[in-house]
Coordinates of C-alpha atoms in Angstrom, one line a residue:
Chain A
M1 CA -0.1 0.3 0.0
D2 CA 3.0 2.3 0.4
A3 CA 3.7 2.3 -3.2
G4 CA 2.8 5.7 -4.4
T5 CA 4.4 8.6 -4.7
G6 CA 6.9 8.8 -2.2
Y7 CA 5.9 12.2 -0.7
T8 CA 7.5 13.3 2.6
I9 CA 8.1 16.1 4.7
E10 CA 10.9 17.2 5.9
G11 CA 10.6 18.5 9.4
A12 CA 13.6 19.9 11.6
S13 CA 14.0 17.0 13.5
G14 CA 13.8 14.5 10.3
T15 CA 11.3 12.6 7.7
W16 CA 7.6 12.9 8.2
E17 CA 4.9 10.7 6.3
V18 CA 1.6 12.2 6.1
V19 CA -1.5 9.7 5.9
I20 CA -4.9 10.7 4.9
G21 CA -8.4 9.4 4.5
L22 CA -11.3 11.5 2.9
E23 CA -14.8 11.7 3.3
V24 CA -16.6 12.9 0.3
H25 CA -20.2 13.9 0.4
A26 CA -21.3 13.7 -3.0
Q27 CA -25.0 14.7 -3.8
V28 CA -27.3 12.4 -5.5
I29 CA -28.7 12.8 -8.9
S30 CA -32.8 12.7 -8.6
N31 CA -35.7 14.7 -9.3
A32 CA -37.2 14.5 -5.6
K33 CA -35.2 14.5 -2.0
L34 CA -34.4 11.4 -0.1
F35 CA -37.5 11.3 2.3
S36 CA -39.6 13.8 0.8
G37 CA -41.3 14.8 -2.1
A38 CA -39.6 18.0 -2.9
A39 CA -37.6 19.0 -5.4
T40 CA -33.9 18.6 -5.9
A41 CA -33.2 21.6 -8.1
F42 CA -30.1 24.1 -7.6
G43 CA -30.9 27.7 -7.3
A44 CA -34.4 27.9 -6.8
A45 CA -36.4 30.8 -5.1
P46 CA -35.3 30.1 -1.2
N47 CA -37.5 27.4 0.9
T48 CA -40.0 26.9 -2.7
Q49 CA -38.4 23.3 -2.8
V50 CA -39.3 22.6 0.9
S51 CA -42.2 19.7 2.3
F52 CA -43.2 19.7 5.9
I53 CA -40.8 16.5 6.2
D54 CA -37.8 18.4 5.2
A55 CA -38.8 21.3 7.6
A56 CA -39.9 19.0 10.3
F57 CA -43.0 19.9 11.0
P58 CA -44.6 17.7 14.1
G59 CA -46.1 14.1 12.5
M60 CA -44.7 14.3 9.1
L61 CA -43.1 10.8 8.3
P62 CA -40.3 10.2 5.9
V63 CA -40.8 7.9 2.6
I64 CA -37.8 6.8 1.3
N65 CA -37.0 7.4 -2.6
R66 CA -36.4 4.1 -4.4
E67 CA -34.0 6.0 -7.0
C68 CA -31.7 7.8 -4.3
V69 CA -31.5 4.1 -3.1
A70 CA -30.7 2.5 -6.7
Q71 CA -28.5 5.8 -7.5
A72 CA -26.5 4.9 -4.0
V73 CA -26.4 0.9 -5.3
R74 CA -25.0 2.1 -8.9
T75 CA -22.5 4.0 -6.8
G76 CA -21.3 1.1 -4.9
L77 CA -21.3 -1.5 -7.8
G78 CA -18.9 1.2 -9.6
L79 CA -16.5 1.2 -6.8
A80 CA -16.5 -2.7 -6.9
A81 CA -17.9 -2.7 -3.0
Q82 CA -20.1 -4.8 -1.4
I83 CA -23.8 -4.0 -1.5
N84 CA -25.7 -5.1 2.1
L85 CA -29.2 -6.1 1.0
V86 CA -30.3 -5.1 4.6
S87 CA -29.1 -1.8 6.1
R88 CA -30.6 0.7 8.5
F89 CA -31.4 4.2 9.0
D90 CA -30.1 6.1 12.0
R91 CA -30.1 9.2 13.7
K92 CA -27.4 11.4 14.2
N93 CA -28.2 14.4 16.7
Y94 CA -27.0 17.8 16.6
F95 CA -28.4 21.1 16.8
Y96 CA -28.0 23.6 13.9
A97 CA -30.1 26.6 12.8
D98 CA -30.4 24.5 9.2
L99 CA -31.1 21.2 10.8
P100 CA -34.9 22.0 11.5
A101 CA -35.5 18.4 12.9
G102 CA -32.3 18.4 16.0
Y103 CA -31.2 15.0 13.6
Q104 CA -29.9 14.0 10.8
I105 CA -31.4 10.7 8.8
S106 CA -28.2 8.9 8.5
Q107 CA -26.9 5.6 8.5
Y108 CA -24.1 4.6 11.1
E109 CA -23.7 1.1 11.9
H110 CA -25.3 -0.7 8.7
P111 CA -24.7 1.0 6.0
I112 CA -26.1 -0.1 2.3
V113 CA -22.4 -0.1 1.1
G114 CA -19.7 -1.7 2.6
Q115 CA -15.9 -2.2 1.3
G116 CA -14.6 -1.3 -2.4
T117 CA -12.0 0.2 -4.4
I118 CA -10.7 2.8 -6.3
E119 CA -7.9 2.7 -8.6
I120 CA -6.0 6.2 -8.6
E121 CA -3.2 7.0 -11.4
L122 CA -0.1 9.0 -10.4
D123 CA 2.4 11.0 -12.3
G124 CA 4.9 8.5 -13.9
G125 CA 2.3 6.1 -15.0
I126 CA 2.1 4.4 -11.3
T127 CA -1.5 3.1 -10.4
K128 CA -2.3 2.7 -6.6
S129 CA -5.0 1.0 -5.4
I130 CA -7.4 2.5 -2.8
G131 CA -9.5 1.4 -0.1
I132 CA -13.2 2.3 0.3
T133 CA -14.2 1.8 4.0
R134 CA -18.2 2.5 3.2
L135 CA -20.8 4.4 1.3
H136 CA -24.0 5.2 3.2
L137 CA -26.7 7.3 2.1
E138 CA -27.9 10.2 4.7
Q139 CA -29.6 13.7 4.2
D140 CA -28.2 17.4 3.2
A141 CA -28.7 20.1 5.8
G142 CA -30.3 23.7 4.8
K143 CA -27.8 26.5 3.8
S144 CA -27.5 29.1 6.4
L145 CA -26.5 32.7 4.8
H146 CA -24.4 34.7 7.2
D147 CA -23.7 38.0 5.2
Q148 CA -27.4 39.2 5.2
H149 CA -27.5 41.2 8.5
P150 CA -24.9 42.1 11.1
S151 CA -26.7 39.8 13.8
K152 CA -29.0 37.7 12.1
S153 CA -28.4 34.5 10.0
Y154 CA -30.8 33.7 7.0
I155 CA -32.0 30.0 6.4
D156 CA -33.1 28.7 3.3
L157 CA -34.2 24.6 3.4
N158 CA -34.2 23.9 -0.2
R159 CA -31.0 21.3 0.6
A160 CA -32.6 19.9 3.4
G161 CA -33.4 16.7 2.9
V162 CA -31.6 16.1 -0.7
A163 CA -30.3 13.0 -0.6
L164 CA -26.3 12.6 -0.4
M165 CA -24.1 9.6 -0.7
E166 CA -20.7 10.0 2.0
I167 CA -18.1 7.8 0.6
V168 CA -15.5 7.2 2.9
S169 CA -12.2 6.0 2.1
E170 CA -9.5 4.1 4.3
P171 CA -6.1 6.2 5.4
D172 CA -4.6 5.0 2.3
L173 CA -3.6 8.2 0.5
R174 CA 0.1 9.4 1.7
S175 CA 0.0 12.6 -0.3
P176 CA -1.7 16.1 -1.6
E177 CA -1.1 14.3 -5.7
E178 CA -2.6 11.4 -3.8
A179 CA -5.6 12.9 -2.6
G180 CA -6.3 15.0 -5.5
A181 CA -6.0 11.8 -7.8
Y182 CA -8.2 9.9 -5.6
L183 CA -11.0 12.9 -6.1
R184 CA -10.8 13.4 -9.5
K185 CA -11.4 9.4 -10.1
L186 CA -14.2 9.3 -7.5
R187 CA -15.2 12.4 -9.5
T188 CA -15.2 10.9 -12.8
I189 CA -16.9 7.4 -11.9
L190 CA -19.7 9.2 -10.4
R191 CA -20.1 11.3 -13.3
Y192 CA -19.9 7.9 -15.6
L193 CA -22.6 6.4 -13.3
G194 CA -24.6 9.3 -13.7
T195 CA -25.1 9.1 -9.7
C196 CA -23.6 12.9 -8.8
D197 CA -22.9 15.6 -11.2
G198 CA -19.9 15.8 -9.3
N199 CA -20.1 19.7 -9.3
M200 CA -17.6 21.0 -6.5
E201 CA -18.2 24.9 -7.1
E202 CA -22.0 24.3 -6.4
G203 CA -21.4 22.1 -3.5
S204 CA -22.7 18.7 -4.9
M205 CA -19.6 17.3 -4.1
R206 CA -17.6 18.2 -0.5
A207 CA -14.8 16.6 1.2
D208 CA -13.9 16.0 4.9
V209 CA -9.9 15.5 4.9
N210 CA -8.4 13.1 7.7
V211 CA -4.7 14.2 8.1
S212 CA -2.2 12.8 10.6
V213 CA 1.9 12.6 10.1
R214 CA 4.0 9.7 11.5
R215 CA 7.6 9.0 11.4
P216 CA 8.4 6.3 8.5
G217 CA 7.7 2.8 9.8
E218 CA 5.0 4.0 12.5
G219 CA 1.9 3.3 13.2
F220 CA -1.0 5.6 13.0
R221 CA -0.8 9.2 15.1
T222 CA -3.5 11.3 16.1
R223 CA -5.5 12.9 12.9
C224 CA -7.4 16.0 12.4
E225 CA -10.3 16.7 10.1
V226 CA -10.6 19.5 8.0
K227 CA -14.6 20.0 7.5
N228 CA -16.1 21.4 4.0
V229 CA -13.0 21.8 1.7
N230 CA -15.1 22.4 -1.8
S231 CA -12.2 21.7 -4.8
V232 CA -9.6 19.6 -5.7
R233 CA -7.0 22.1 -5.2
F234 CA -8.2 23.1 -1.5
V235 CA -8.3 19.7 -0.3
M236 CA -4.6 19.4 -1.7
Q237 CA -3.6 22.4 -0.1
A238 CA -5.5 22.2 2.8
V239 CA -3.5 18.2 3.4
E240 CA 0.2 20.3 2.8
A241 CA -0.9 22.9 5.7
E242 CA -2.3 20.9 8.1
A243 CA 0.6 18.4 8.0
R244 CA 3.4 21.3 8.1
R245 CA 1.2 22.7 11.4
Q246 CA 0.8 18.7 13.0
I247 CA 4.7 18.3 12.1
A248 CA 5.4 21.6 14.2
V249 CA 3.2 20.7 16.8
W250 CA 5.2 17.5 17.6
E251 CA 8.7 18.5 16.7
E252 CA 8.2 21.6 19.4
G253 CA 7.1 18.8 21.9
G254 CA 3.6 19.1 21.5
T255 CA 1.0 16.5 21.2
V256 CA -1.8 17.3 18.3
E257 CA -5.0 17.0 19.9
Q258 CA -8.1 15.2 17.6
E259 CA -10.5 17.8 16.6
T260 CA -12.4 19.8 13.7
R261 CA -10.6 22.4 11.7
L262 CA -11.3 24.7 9.2
Y263 CA -9.2 25.3 6.0
D264 CA -8.8 29.1 5.5
V265 CA -8.2 29.4 1.9
A266 CA -7.4 32.9 1.9
R267 CA -4.5 32.4 4.3
G268 CA -3.3 28.7 3.2
V269 CA -4.1 27.6 7.2
T270 CA -6.0 25.2 8.6
R271 CA -8.1 27.1 12.3
S272 CA -9.9 25.3 15.0
M273 CA -13.6 25.1 14.8
R274 CA -13.9 25.2 18.6
S275 CA -17.7 25.3 18.6
K276 CA -17.5 21.6 17.0
E277 CA -16.0 20.2 20.2
D278 CA -19.2 18.5 22.0
A279 CA -19.6 17.7 18.1
H280 CA -18.6 14.4 17.9
D281 CA -21.4 13.3 20.8
Y282 CA -23.7 12.4 18.1
R283 CA -25.9 9.7 20.1
Y284 CA -26.8 8.1 17.0
F285 CA -29.8 5.4 17.5
P286 CA -32.1 3.4 14.8
D287 CA -34.7 6.0 13.4
P288 CA -38.1 4.7 14.8
D289 CA -39.8 6.1 12.0
L290 CA -38.0 3.9 9.3
L291 CA -37.9 0.2 8.7
P292 CA -34.9 -1.8 8.0
L293 CA -33.8 -0.9 4.2
V294 CA -34.1 -4.6 2.1
L295 CA -33.1 -5.0 -0.9
E296 CA -33.5 -8.0 -3.2
Q297 CA -30.3 -9.5 -5.0
G298 CA -32.4 -9.5 -8.1
W299 CA -32.8 -5.8 -8.3
V300 CA -29.2 -5.4 -7.6
D301 CA -28.3 -7.7 -10.3
A302 CA -30.6 -5.5 -12.8
L303 CA -29.2 -2.1 -11.5
A304 CA -25.2 -3.8 -12.0
A305 CA -26.7 -5.3 -15.5
G306 CA -27.7 -1.6 -16.5
L307 CA -24.3 0.0 -15.6
P308 CA -22.0 1.7 -18.3
E309 CA -18.9 0.7 -19.1
L310 CA -16.5 2.6 -16.2
P311 CA -13.5 4.5 -16.9
D312 CA -10.5 1.5 -15.9
A313 CA -12.7 -0.8 -18.6
K314 CA -13.1 1.8 -21.1
K315 CA -9.1 2.8 -20.6
R316 CA -8.3 -1.0 -21.0
R317 CA -10.4 -1.4 -23.9
L318 CA -9.3 1.7 -26.0
M319 CA -5.4 0.5 -25.1
A320 CA -5.9 -3.1 -25.9
R321 CA -8.4 -2.3 -29.2
H322 CA -6.2 1.2 -30.3
G323 CA -2.7 0.4 -28.9
L324 CA -3.1 3.5 -26.8
S325 CA -0.6 4.5 -24.2
A326 CA -1.5 4.3 -20.5
Y327 CA -1.2 8.2 -20.3
D328 CA -3.3 9.2 -23.6
A329 CA -6.1 6.3 -23.0
G330 CA -6.3 8.2 -19.3
V331 CA -6.6 11.6 -20.5
L332 CA -9.2 10.3 -23.1
V333 CA -11.6 8.6 -20.4
A334 CA -11.4 11.1 -17.9
E335 CA -14.6 12.4 -19.2
Q336 CA -17.2 10.3 -20.5
A337 CA -18.1 13.3 -23.4
T338 CA -14.2 12.9 -24.2
A339 CA -14.2 9.6 -24.6
D340 CA -17.5 9.2 -26.7
F341 CA -15.8 12.1 -28.9
Y342 CA -12.9 9.7 -29.5
E343 CA -14.6 6.8 -30.1
R344 CA -16.8 8.3 -32.4
L345 CA -13.5 10.2 -34.3
A346 CA -11.6 6.5 -34.2
A347 CA -14.0 4.5 -36.0
G348 CA -12.6 2.9 -39.0
R349 CA -9.9 5.2 -39.1
D350 CA -6.2 5.0 -37.9
A351 CA -6.8 5.2 -34.2
K352 CA -3.4 6.5 -33.0
L353 CA -3.3 9.4 -35.6
A354 CA -6.9 10.2 -33.9
A355 CA -5.5 10.0 -30.4
N356 CA -2.8 12.4 -31.8
W357 CA -5.2 14.8 -33.0
M358 CA -7.5 15.2 -30.3
L359 CA -4.5 15.1 -27.6
G360 CA -2.8 18.0 -29.7
D361 CA -4.5 20.1 -32.1
F362 CA -8.0 19.5 -31.1
F363 CA -7.3 20.1 -27.2
A364 CA -5.3 23.2 -27.8
A365 CA -7.9 24.5 -29.9
L366 CA -10.6 23.9 -26.8
N367 CA -8.3 25.4 -24.4
R368 CA -7.7 28.3 -27.1
T369 CA -11.3 29.1 -27.7
G370 CA -12.3 28.4 -24.2
R371 CA -14.6 25.8 -25.4
T372 CA -15.5 22.3 -23.8
I373 CA -15.7 18.8 -25.4
S374 CA -19.6 19.1 -25.1
D375 CA -19.6 22.6 -27.4
P376 CA -16.8 22.0 -29.5
P377 CA -15.7 24.4 -32.4
V378 CA -14.9 21.4 -34.5
S379 CA -17.2 17.9 -34.3
A380 CA -15.8 14.7 -34.3
A381 CA -17.8 13.9 -38.0
Q382 CA -15.8 17.3 -39.0
L383 CA -12.5 16.1 -37.4
G384 CA -12.8 12.6 -38.9
A385 CA -13.5 14.3 -42.3
L386 CA -9.6 16.2 -41.8
L387 CA -8.6 12.6 -40.6
D388 CA -9.8 10.7 -44.2
L389 CA -8.8 13.6 -46.3
I390 CA -5.3 13.0 -45.2
A391 CA -5.8 9.0 -45.4
D392 CA -6.6 9.0 -48.8
A393 CA -3.7 11.9 -49.8
T394 CA -5.9 14.8 -50.3
I395 CA -4.1 16.6 -48.2
N396 CA -1.0 15.9 -46.3
G397 CA -0.1 16.2 -42.7
R398 CA 1.5 19.9 -42.8
I399 CA -1.5 21.2 -44.9
A400 CA -4.0 19.2 -42.4
K401 CA -2.8 21.7 -39.3
E402 CA -3.8 25.1 -41.9
V403 CA -7.0 23.3 -42.5
F404 CA -7.3 22.3 -39.2
E405 CA -6.8 25.8 -37.7
A406 CA -9.4 27.2 -40.7
M407 CA -12.1 24.8 -39.4
V408 CA -11.9 26.1 -35.5
E409 CA -12.2 29.6 -37.1
T410 CA -14.9 29.4 -39.2
G411 CA -16.8 26.2 -38.6
D412 CA -16.3 24.8 -42.1
D413 CA -16.1 21.0 -43.2
P414 CA -12.6 20.5 -44.1
A415 CA -13.4 19.8 -47.9
A416 CA -14.8 23.0 -48.4
I417 CA -11.8 25.0 -47.2
I418 CA -9.5 23.0 -49.0
D419 CA -11.1 23.8 -52.2
A420 CA -12.1 27.2 -51.7
R421 CA -8.0 28.1 -50.6
G422 CA -6.7 25.4 -53.0
L423 CA -5.2 23.5 -50.8
R424 CA -4.8 20.0 -52.4
Q425 CA -2.2 18.1 -52.5
V426 CA -0.1 17.7 -55.4
T427 CA 0.4 14.2 -56.7
D428 CA 0.9 15.1 -60.2
T429 CA 4.7 14.0 -60.8
G430 CA 5.2 16.3 -63.9
A431 CA 4.5 19.4 -61.4
I432 CA 7.0 17.8 -58.6
D433 CA 9.7 17.0 -61.2
A434 CA 9.4 20.5 -62.6
A435 CA 9.4 21.7 -58.9
V436 CA 12.4 19.6 -57.9
A437 CA 14.6 20.6 -61.1
A438 CA 14.2 24.1 -60.4
V439 CA 14.9 24.0 -57.1
L440 CA 18.3 22.1 -57.8
A441 CA 19.2 24.1 -60.5
A442 CA 19.3 27.2 -58.0
N443 CA 21.4 25.1 -55.7
A444 CA 24.2 23.6 -57.7
D445 CA 27.0 24.3 -54.9
K446 CA 24.5 21.9 -52.4
V447 CA 23.8 19.3 -55.2
A448 CA 27.3 18.8 -54.9
D449 CA 28.1 19.1 -51.6
Y450 CA 25.2 16.4 -51.5
R451 CA 26.7 13.9 -53.8
G452 CA 30.2 14.7 -52.2
G453 CA 28.6 13.2 -49.0
K454 CA 26.6 15.7 -47.2
E455 CA 23.7 13.7 -47.1
K456 CA 21.8 15.7 -44.1
L457 CA 21.2 18.2 -46.9
F458 CA 18.4 16.3 -48.2
G459 CA 15.8 17.7 -45.5
F460 CA 17.1 21.0 -46.9
F461 CA 16.0 19.9 -50.3
V462 CA 12.9 18.8 -49.2
G463 CA 12.0 22.0 -47.7
Q464 CA 13.0 24.4 -50.5
V465 CA 10.8 22.1 -52.8
M466 CA 7.6 22.1 -50.5
K467 CA 8.3 25.7 -50.2
A468 CA 8.3 26.2 -53.8
M469 CA 5.3 24.0 -54.0
A470 CA 3.3 26.1 -51.1
G471 CA 3.6 23.3 -48.9
K472 CA 1.1 21.1 -50.8
G473 CA 3.7 18.6 -52.6
N474 CA 3.0 15.0 -51.7
P475 CA 5.9 14.4 -49.0
A476 CA 6.3 10.4 -50.1
L477 CA 6.2 11.5 -53.6
V478 CA 8.7 14.7 -53.0
N479 CA 11.0 12.4 -51.6
D480 CA 11.1 10.1 -54.5
V481 CA 11.3 12.2 -57.2
L482 CA 14.1 14.2 -55.2
R483 CA 16.5 10.7 -54.4
R484 CA 15.9 9.8 -58.3
H485 CA 17.1 13.7 -59.2
L486 CA 20.1 13.7 -56.6
A487 CA 20.7 10.4 -57.8
G488 CA 21.8 11.4 -61.1
G489 CA 18.6 10.1 -62.7
G490 CA 16.4 12.4 -64.8
Chain B
M1 CA -25.7 1.6 35.6
S2 CA -25.7 4.9 37.4
L3 CA -25.4 8.3 36.1
D4 CA -23.1 11.1 38.0
A5 CA -24.5 14.4 38.2
A6 CA -21.8 15.4 35.5
T7 CA -23.1 13.4 33.1
V8 CA -26.4 14.6 33.7
R9 CA -25.5 18.0 33.2
R10 CA -24.1 16.9 29.6
I11 CA -26.6 15.4 28.5
A12 CA -29.0 18.1 29.5
S13 CA -26.3 20.6 27.8
L14 CA -26.4 18.2 24.3
A15 CA -29.9 18.5 24.5
R16 CA -30.2 22.2 25.1
I17 CA -32.2 21.9 28.3
G18 CA -31.6 24.9 30.6
V19 CA -31.4 22.9 34.1
G20 CA -30.5 25.1 37.4
E21 CA -28.1 23.1 39.3
D22 CA -31.1 22.6 42.5
E23 CA -32.5 20.1 39.7
I24 CA -29.6 18.2 38.9
E25 CA -30.2 15.7 42.1
G26 CA -33.7 15.1 41.2
L27 CA -33.0 14.2 37.5
R28 CA -30.3 12.2 38.5
T29 CA -32.5 10.0 40.8
Q30 CA -35.4 10.1 38.1
L31 CA -32.9 9.1 34.7
N32 CA -31.1 6.3 37.2
S33 CA -34.7 4.6 38.0
I34 CA -35.8 4.4 34.4
L35 CA -32.3 3.3 33.4
G36 CA -32.4 0.5 36.1
W37 CA -35.8 -0.2 34.8
I38 CA -34.5 -0.8 31.1
E39 CA -31.6 -2.6 32.7
Q40 CA -34.1 -5.6 33.5
L41 CA -34.0 -6.3 29.6
N42 CA -30.6 -7.7 29.7
E43 CA -31.9 -10.5 31.8
V44 CA -33.5 -12.0 28.6
D45 CA -31.5 -14.1 27.1
V46 CA -31.1 -12.8 23.1
T47 CA -28.3 -15.4 22.4
G48 CA -28.5 -16.0 18.2
I49 CA -31.9 -13.6 18.0
A50 CA -31.1 -11.1 15.3
P51 CA -31.9 -7.5 17.0
L52 CA -35.3 -5.9 16.2
T53 CA -35.6 -2.1 14.9
G54 CA -39.4 -2.2 15.3
A55 CA -42.4 -4.0 15.9
A56 CA -43.4 -4.1 12.1
Q57 CA -41.9 -7.3 10.5
M58 CA -41.7 -5.5 6.9
A59 CA -39.4 -4.1 4.7
L60 CA -39.6 -0.6 4.0
K61 CA -41.7 0.8 1.8
M62 CA -40.2 3.1 -1.4
R63 CA -41.9 5.7 -3.5
D64 CA -41.5 6.9 -6.8
D65 CA -38.9 9.3 -7.8
V66 CA -41.5 12.2 -8.9
V67 CA -41.8 15.9 -7.2
T68 CA -45.2 16.0 -5.5
D69 CA -44.6 18.8 -3.0
G70 CA -43.0 21.9 -2.3
G71 CA -44.0 25.5 -4.0
D72 CA -45.4 26.6 -0.5
P73 CA -42.7 28.8 1.2
D74 CA -45.7 30.7 3.5
G75 CA -47.1 27.1 4.7
V76 CA -43.5 26.5 5.6
L77 CA -42.8 29.8 7.0
A78 CA -46.2 30.1 8.7
N79 CA -44.6 29.1 12.5
A80 CA -41.1 30.8 11.6
P81 CA -40.5 33.4 14.6
E82 CA -38.9 36.0 12.2
R83 CA -39.1 35.5 8.5
A84 CA -37.4 38.3 5.7
G85 CA -38.8 37.8 2.5
D86 CA -38.7 33.6 2.3
F87 CA -35.8 33.0 4.9
F88 CA -36.1 31.7 8.2
V89 CA -34.4 34.4 10.3
V90 CA -32.3 33.4 13.5
P91 CA -29.5 34.6 15.9
K92 CA -26.6 34.6 13.9
V93 CA -24.5 31.1 14.1
V94 CA -21.3 31.5 12.4
E95 CA -17.9 31.6 14.4

């Protein structure tokens, strides 16, 4: 388990390792909430998506949403995890203004999903298997706004009761890079499964980061939990900031106390949340309003049969079928839309050439134009047509780049651009013969040098001929004709 | 099992119930007698019997993923001690 990035931090007194476990709260994609019929859509007017159940009116009873259960099971299957056919809901008791019932319905002792794994990819083509401890279903809380009034907080319960999956990892992560890779991979899997949109900016995926440090070879020391970190970059920064803080505490002869902390993005440090001192005394007990959640194996099997191809499987298939490198395949499967684009592009074509074009010119064009794979400046069909025109020797590779840039700019099809701009490749050997003869005549001295043994000049002649032909010469034919002329033939 | 006064204070604090010092001893006695009564259940031999979470021996009923509720901020806010627009208003709760 220790194969990975080999990341350590040098303290004043020697080397420290960092141990990280992540608890990710992923908002379930569903129309209605976990236990009520109110809507889940983001951005609605305050308190318009709230049922009396979500607002904890007396006497209201929760009824579970089948689709939320299915989404949790799909996610468990996607994490190669054990699905528990019997699970149970518990009340997690705490007081906060945006939790009207005074408890959150969650799963404590008997979660719906047990142990699983996620394979993460690190720099240098290393992969590492990270254990998943469990996944359970729970309710989200409402939203508090603290900046509307000097002495009051405003509460919107639209989010209260929306289904969350809490996905807990084993303390298998050893560096900020590994933590980042884990979050990105988890997000990719959730997006493939369609169980969470993974949108950290809108808060539909948030991470609690457990960090401890230790000397190499030691057991675990006390950990601290950094709550509610909302981007991959901040998680990586929070890990490093918290690890350095703990190292300083230990090295000064102190003791790290288990506590809940917050990451201060502006200052790049973590700070204690003192108000949470009692917070771990949640007094869980089984929710008397809810019976055990019992699933049929056949229902789980049907969900399994309906899963899409997941990123690891897709990556292996792209590598095996198309001979792509692990790195290229990894980039292409990171987003499902990218993989779909690639597969449409590569179908019936040179798959490696297709990958090179996508990872090179196409991605560069996306970056430059600020467009996304779902709204690209050049469609898969258009880029495919360009590759076909290279394959049938209508244009050469160099002209293809020029055509591609014109496609990005105008949105036109490649054939139209080639015709309009007269970029068709010259395969007429008469024209190539004439261009070669003219270049050789104008460079008689270099021809003599070449014949005298300076064979590196061949590239120079190719360049001159291509220039004379405005780049449109068929490279293979130009090479043939040049060789023949230089060998003294006509 | 016997509760001490500190545990009674902690339970009250976690439940956000204000309890005066003069009430602690009375509550401690009452809670201990309730716990003693419950503890009689430990005399029953439950070896090999699965835990029971409810009296009804049936599985949880599920509903379809359809929006059937909401759109009633006035109803939801009807009992709010204070509101601003369609928000609940509470004393500031940020650190």
